[in-house]
CSV table of C-alpha atoms in Angstrom, one decimal:
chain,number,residue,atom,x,y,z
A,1373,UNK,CA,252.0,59.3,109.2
A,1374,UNK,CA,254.8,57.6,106.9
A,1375,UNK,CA,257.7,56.9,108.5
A,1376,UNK,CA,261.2,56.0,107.0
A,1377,UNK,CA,263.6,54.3,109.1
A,1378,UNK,CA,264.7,50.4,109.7
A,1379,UNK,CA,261.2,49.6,109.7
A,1380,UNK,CA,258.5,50.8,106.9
A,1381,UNK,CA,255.6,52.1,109.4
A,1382,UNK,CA,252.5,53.6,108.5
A,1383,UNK,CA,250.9,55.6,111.5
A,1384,UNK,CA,247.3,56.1,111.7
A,1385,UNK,CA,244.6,57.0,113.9
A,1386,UNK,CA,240.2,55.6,113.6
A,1387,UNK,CA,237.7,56.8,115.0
A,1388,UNK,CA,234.4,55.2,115.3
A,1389,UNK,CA,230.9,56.7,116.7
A,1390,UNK,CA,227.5,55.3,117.8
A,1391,UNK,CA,224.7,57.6,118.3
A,1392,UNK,CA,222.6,56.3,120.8
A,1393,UNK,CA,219.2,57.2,122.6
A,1394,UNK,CA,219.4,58.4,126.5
A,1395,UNK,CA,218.0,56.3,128.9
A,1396,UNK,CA,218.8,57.9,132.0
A,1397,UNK,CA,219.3,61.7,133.1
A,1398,UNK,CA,221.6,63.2,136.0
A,1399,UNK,CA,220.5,66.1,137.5
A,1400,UNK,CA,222.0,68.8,139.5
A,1401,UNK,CA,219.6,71.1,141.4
A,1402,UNK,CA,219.3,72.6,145.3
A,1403,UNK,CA,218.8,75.3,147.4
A,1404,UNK,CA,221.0,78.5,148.2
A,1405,UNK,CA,219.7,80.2,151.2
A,1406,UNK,CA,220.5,83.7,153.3
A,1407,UNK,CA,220.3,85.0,156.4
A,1408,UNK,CA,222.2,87.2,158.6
A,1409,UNK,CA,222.5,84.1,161.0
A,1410,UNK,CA,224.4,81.4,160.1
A,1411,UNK,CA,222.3,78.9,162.1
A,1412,UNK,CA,218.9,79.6,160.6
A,1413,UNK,CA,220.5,79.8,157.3
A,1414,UNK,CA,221.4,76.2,157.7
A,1415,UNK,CA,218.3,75.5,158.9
A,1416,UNK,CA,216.5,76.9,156.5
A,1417,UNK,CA,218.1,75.5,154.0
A,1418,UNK,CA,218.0,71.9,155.2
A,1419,UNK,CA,214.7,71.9,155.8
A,1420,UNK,CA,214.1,73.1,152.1
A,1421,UNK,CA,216.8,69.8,151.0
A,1422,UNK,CA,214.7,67.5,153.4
A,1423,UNK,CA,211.3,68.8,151.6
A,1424,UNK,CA,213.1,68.0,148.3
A,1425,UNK,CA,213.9,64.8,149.2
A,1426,UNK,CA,211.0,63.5,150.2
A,1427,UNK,CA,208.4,65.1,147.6
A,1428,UNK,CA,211.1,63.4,145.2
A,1429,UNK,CA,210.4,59.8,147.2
A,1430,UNK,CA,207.2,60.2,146.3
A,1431,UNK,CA,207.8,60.5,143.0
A,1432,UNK,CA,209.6,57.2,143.1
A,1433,UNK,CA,213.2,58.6,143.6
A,1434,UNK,CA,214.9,56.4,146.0
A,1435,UNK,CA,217.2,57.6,148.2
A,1436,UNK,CA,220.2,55.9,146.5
A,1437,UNK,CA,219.3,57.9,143.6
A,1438,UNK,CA,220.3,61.2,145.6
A,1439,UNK,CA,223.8,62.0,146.5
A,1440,UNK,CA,224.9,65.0,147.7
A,1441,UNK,CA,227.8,66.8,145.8
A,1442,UNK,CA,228.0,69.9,147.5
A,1443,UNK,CA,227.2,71.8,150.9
A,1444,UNK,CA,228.8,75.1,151.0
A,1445,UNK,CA,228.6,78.5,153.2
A,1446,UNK,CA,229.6,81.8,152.2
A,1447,UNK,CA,230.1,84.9,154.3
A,1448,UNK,CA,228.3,87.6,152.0
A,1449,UNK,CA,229.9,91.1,152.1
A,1450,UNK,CA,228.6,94.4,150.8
A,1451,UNK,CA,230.9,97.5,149.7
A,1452,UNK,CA,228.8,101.4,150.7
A,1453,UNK,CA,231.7,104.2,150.4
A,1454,UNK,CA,234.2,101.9,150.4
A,1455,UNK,CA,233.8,100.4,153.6
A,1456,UNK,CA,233.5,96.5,153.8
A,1457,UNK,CA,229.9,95.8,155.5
A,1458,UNK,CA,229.0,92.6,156.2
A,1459,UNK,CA,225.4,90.9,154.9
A,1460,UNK,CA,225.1,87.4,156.2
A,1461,UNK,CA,225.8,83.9,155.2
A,1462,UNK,CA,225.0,82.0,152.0
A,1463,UNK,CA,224.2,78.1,152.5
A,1464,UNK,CA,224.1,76.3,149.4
A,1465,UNK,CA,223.0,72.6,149.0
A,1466,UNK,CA,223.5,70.5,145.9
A,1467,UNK,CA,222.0,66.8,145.3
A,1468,UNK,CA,222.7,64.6,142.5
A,1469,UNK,CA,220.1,63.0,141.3
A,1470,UNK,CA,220.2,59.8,139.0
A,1471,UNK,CA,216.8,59.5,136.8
A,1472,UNK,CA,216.3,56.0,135.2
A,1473,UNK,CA,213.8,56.8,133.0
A,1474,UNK,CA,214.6,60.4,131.4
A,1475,UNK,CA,211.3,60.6,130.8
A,1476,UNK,CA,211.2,62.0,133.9
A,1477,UNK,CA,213.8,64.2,134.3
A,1478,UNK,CA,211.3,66.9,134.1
A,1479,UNK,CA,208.6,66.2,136.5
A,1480,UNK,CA,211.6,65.5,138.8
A,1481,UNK,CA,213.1,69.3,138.3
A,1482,UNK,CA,209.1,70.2,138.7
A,1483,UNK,CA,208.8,68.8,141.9
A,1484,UNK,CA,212.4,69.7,143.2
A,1485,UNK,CA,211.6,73.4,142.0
A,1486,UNK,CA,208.0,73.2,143.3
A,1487,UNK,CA,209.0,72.4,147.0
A,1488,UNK,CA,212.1,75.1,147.0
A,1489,UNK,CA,214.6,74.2,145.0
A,1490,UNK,CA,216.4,77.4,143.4
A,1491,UNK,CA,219.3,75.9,141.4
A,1492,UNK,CA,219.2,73.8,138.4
A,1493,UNK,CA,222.9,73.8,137.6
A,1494,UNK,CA,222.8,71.1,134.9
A,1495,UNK,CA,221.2,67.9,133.3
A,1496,UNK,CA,223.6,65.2,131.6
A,1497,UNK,CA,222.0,62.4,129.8
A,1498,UNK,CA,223.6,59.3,129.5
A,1499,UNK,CA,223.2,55.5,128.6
A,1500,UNK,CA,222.8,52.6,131.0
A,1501,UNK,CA,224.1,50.3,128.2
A,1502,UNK,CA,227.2,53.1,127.7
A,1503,UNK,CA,230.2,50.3,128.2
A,1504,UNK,CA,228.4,48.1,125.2
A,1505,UNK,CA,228.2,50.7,123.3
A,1506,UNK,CA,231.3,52.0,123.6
A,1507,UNK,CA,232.6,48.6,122.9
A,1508,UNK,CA,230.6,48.6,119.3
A,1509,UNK,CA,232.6,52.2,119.1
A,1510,UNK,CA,235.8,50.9,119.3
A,1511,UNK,CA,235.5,48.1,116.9
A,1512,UNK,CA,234.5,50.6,114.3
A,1513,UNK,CA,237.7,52.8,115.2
A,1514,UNK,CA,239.9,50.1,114.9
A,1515,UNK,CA,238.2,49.1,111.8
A,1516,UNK,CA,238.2,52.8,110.7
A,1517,UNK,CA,242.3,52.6,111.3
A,1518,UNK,CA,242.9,49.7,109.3
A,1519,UNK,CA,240.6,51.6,106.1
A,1520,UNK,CA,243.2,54.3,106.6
A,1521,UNK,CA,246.2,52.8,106.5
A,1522,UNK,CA,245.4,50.4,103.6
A,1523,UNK,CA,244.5,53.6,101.6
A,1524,UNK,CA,247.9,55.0,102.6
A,1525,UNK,CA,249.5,51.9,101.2
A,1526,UNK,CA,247.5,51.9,97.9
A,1527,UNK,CA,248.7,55.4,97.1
A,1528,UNK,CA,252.2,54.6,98.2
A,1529,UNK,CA,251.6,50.9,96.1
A,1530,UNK,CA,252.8,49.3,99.0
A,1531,UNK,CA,251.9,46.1,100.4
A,1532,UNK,CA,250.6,47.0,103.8
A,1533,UNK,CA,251.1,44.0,106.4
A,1534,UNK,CA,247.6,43.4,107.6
A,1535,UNK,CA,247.8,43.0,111.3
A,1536,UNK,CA,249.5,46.0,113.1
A,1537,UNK,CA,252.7,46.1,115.4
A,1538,UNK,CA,250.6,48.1,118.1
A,1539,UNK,CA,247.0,49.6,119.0
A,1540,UNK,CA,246.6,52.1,121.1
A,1541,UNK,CA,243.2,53.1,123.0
A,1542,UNK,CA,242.9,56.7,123.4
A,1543,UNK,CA,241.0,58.7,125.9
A,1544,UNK,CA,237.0,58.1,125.7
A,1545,UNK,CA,235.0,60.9,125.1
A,1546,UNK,CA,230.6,60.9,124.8
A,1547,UNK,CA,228.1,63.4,125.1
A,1548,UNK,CA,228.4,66.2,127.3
A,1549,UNK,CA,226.0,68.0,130.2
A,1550,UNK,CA,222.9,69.9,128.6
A,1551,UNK,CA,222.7,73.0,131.1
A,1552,UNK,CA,219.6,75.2,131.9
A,1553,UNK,CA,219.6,78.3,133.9
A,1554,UNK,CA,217.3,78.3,137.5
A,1555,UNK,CA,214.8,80.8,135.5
A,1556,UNK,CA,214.0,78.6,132.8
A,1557,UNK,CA,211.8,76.6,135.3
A,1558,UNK,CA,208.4,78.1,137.1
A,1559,UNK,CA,205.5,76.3,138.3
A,1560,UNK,CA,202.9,75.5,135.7
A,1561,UNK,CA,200.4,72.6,135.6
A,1562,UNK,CA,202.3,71.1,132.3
A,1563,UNK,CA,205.2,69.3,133.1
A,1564,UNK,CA,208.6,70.9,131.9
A,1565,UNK,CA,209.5,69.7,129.1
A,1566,UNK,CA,213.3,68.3,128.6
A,1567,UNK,CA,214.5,66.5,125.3
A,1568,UNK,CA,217.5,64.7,125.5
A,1569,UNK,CA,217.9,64.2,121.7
A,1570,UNK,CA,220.5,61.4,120.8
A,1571,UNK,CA,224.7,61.4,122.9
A,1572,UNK,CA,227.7,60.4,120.1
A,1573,UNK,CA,229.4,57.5,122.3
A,1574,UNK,CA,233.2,58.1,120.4
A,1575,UNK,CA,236.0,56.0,120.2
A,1576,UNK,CA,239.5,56.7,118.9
A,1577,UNK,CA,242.2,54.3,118.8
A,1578,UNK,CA,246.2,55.0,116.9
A,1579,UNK,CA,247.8,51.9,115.3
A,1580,UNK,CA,251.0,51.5,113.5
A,1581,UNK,CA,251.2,49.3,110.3
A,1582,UNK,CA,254.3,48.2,108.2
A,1583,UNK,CA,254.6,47.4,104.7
A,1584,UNK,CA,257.3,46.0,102.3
């Protein structure tokens, strides 16, 4: 942006991008169950989360590595000539599950599926070394920004003051979740497959340059 005013100012905004391998995978996956009573629904459904858990101990999923993010009941309702009748109750359970080594991430849906797991809501891949890379990201935005300005100047055949009045870090943004729907996974003796492919680690930065 060229600005007129008191000051000659010369807006711009960089971007810079690292592409990156995963290294890690977070997985969201559980079990919705039903029954017409509310206490062996939950019962059912724990015992299903507890099975879960412990088939993915074995697996070498520590417990840290398994957070709950969601617990939910639902009373479940049915319309027949428009009268309201009543079903049951829906108990869902959701775990998060951190994956070190995404290598893995599908032996661990496997074995979560294989021992009554009924929801796969999604799979994000991400980076352990995210921050350093992010870092490397920003230097090239900022680096990106000054590129852009100068050429700004050299069209205007300005001088363009080297080192900006301000630098402003804007919001981060990287790869997103890679979702997969609960019927994509049933039991086979071959592990599911699950590629991660490569994340864009993105930073954006808007600095202000003046010229004479």
């Amino acid at each position: 942006m060229y600005e007129k005013g008191k000051r000659n100012v010369i807006e711009v905004t960089g971007e810079g991008k690292v592409t990156v391998q995963p290294d890690q995978a977070e997985i969201t996956l559980g079990a919705s169950t039903e029954d017409l009573s509310l206490m062996k629904a939950q019962k059912s459904n724990a015992l299903i989360i507890s099975n879960i858990k412990k088939a993915l101990n074995q697996i070498g999923i520590r417990d840290e590595q398994i957070q709950t993010v969601n617990y939910s009941i639902y009373p479940q309702y049915e319309y027949i000539e428009g009268k309201q009748i009543f079903k049951g109750y829906k108990v869902e359970h959701l775990l998060h599950i951190t994956v070190k080594q995404f290598q893995n991430a599908g032996l661990v849906v496997d074995t979560a599926v294989g021992h009554g797991a009924n929801n796969v809501s999604g799979i994000k891949f991400d980076t352990s070394n995210h921050n350093q890379y992010y870092q490397q990201a920003l230097s090239l935005a900022v680096i990106n920004a000054h590129q852009k300005a100068e050429t700004i100047a050299n069209t205007l055949r300005v001088q363009l003051i080297r080192v900006p009045i301000s630098v402003t870090e804007n919001l981060r943004t990287y790869g997103g979740p890679i979702p997969y729907q609960t019927f994509e996974f049933v039991k086979s003796e071959a592990v599911t497959p699950i590629q991660p492919g490569t994340m864009d680690i993105i930073s954006t930065v808007t600095a202000k340059f003046t010229y004479d």
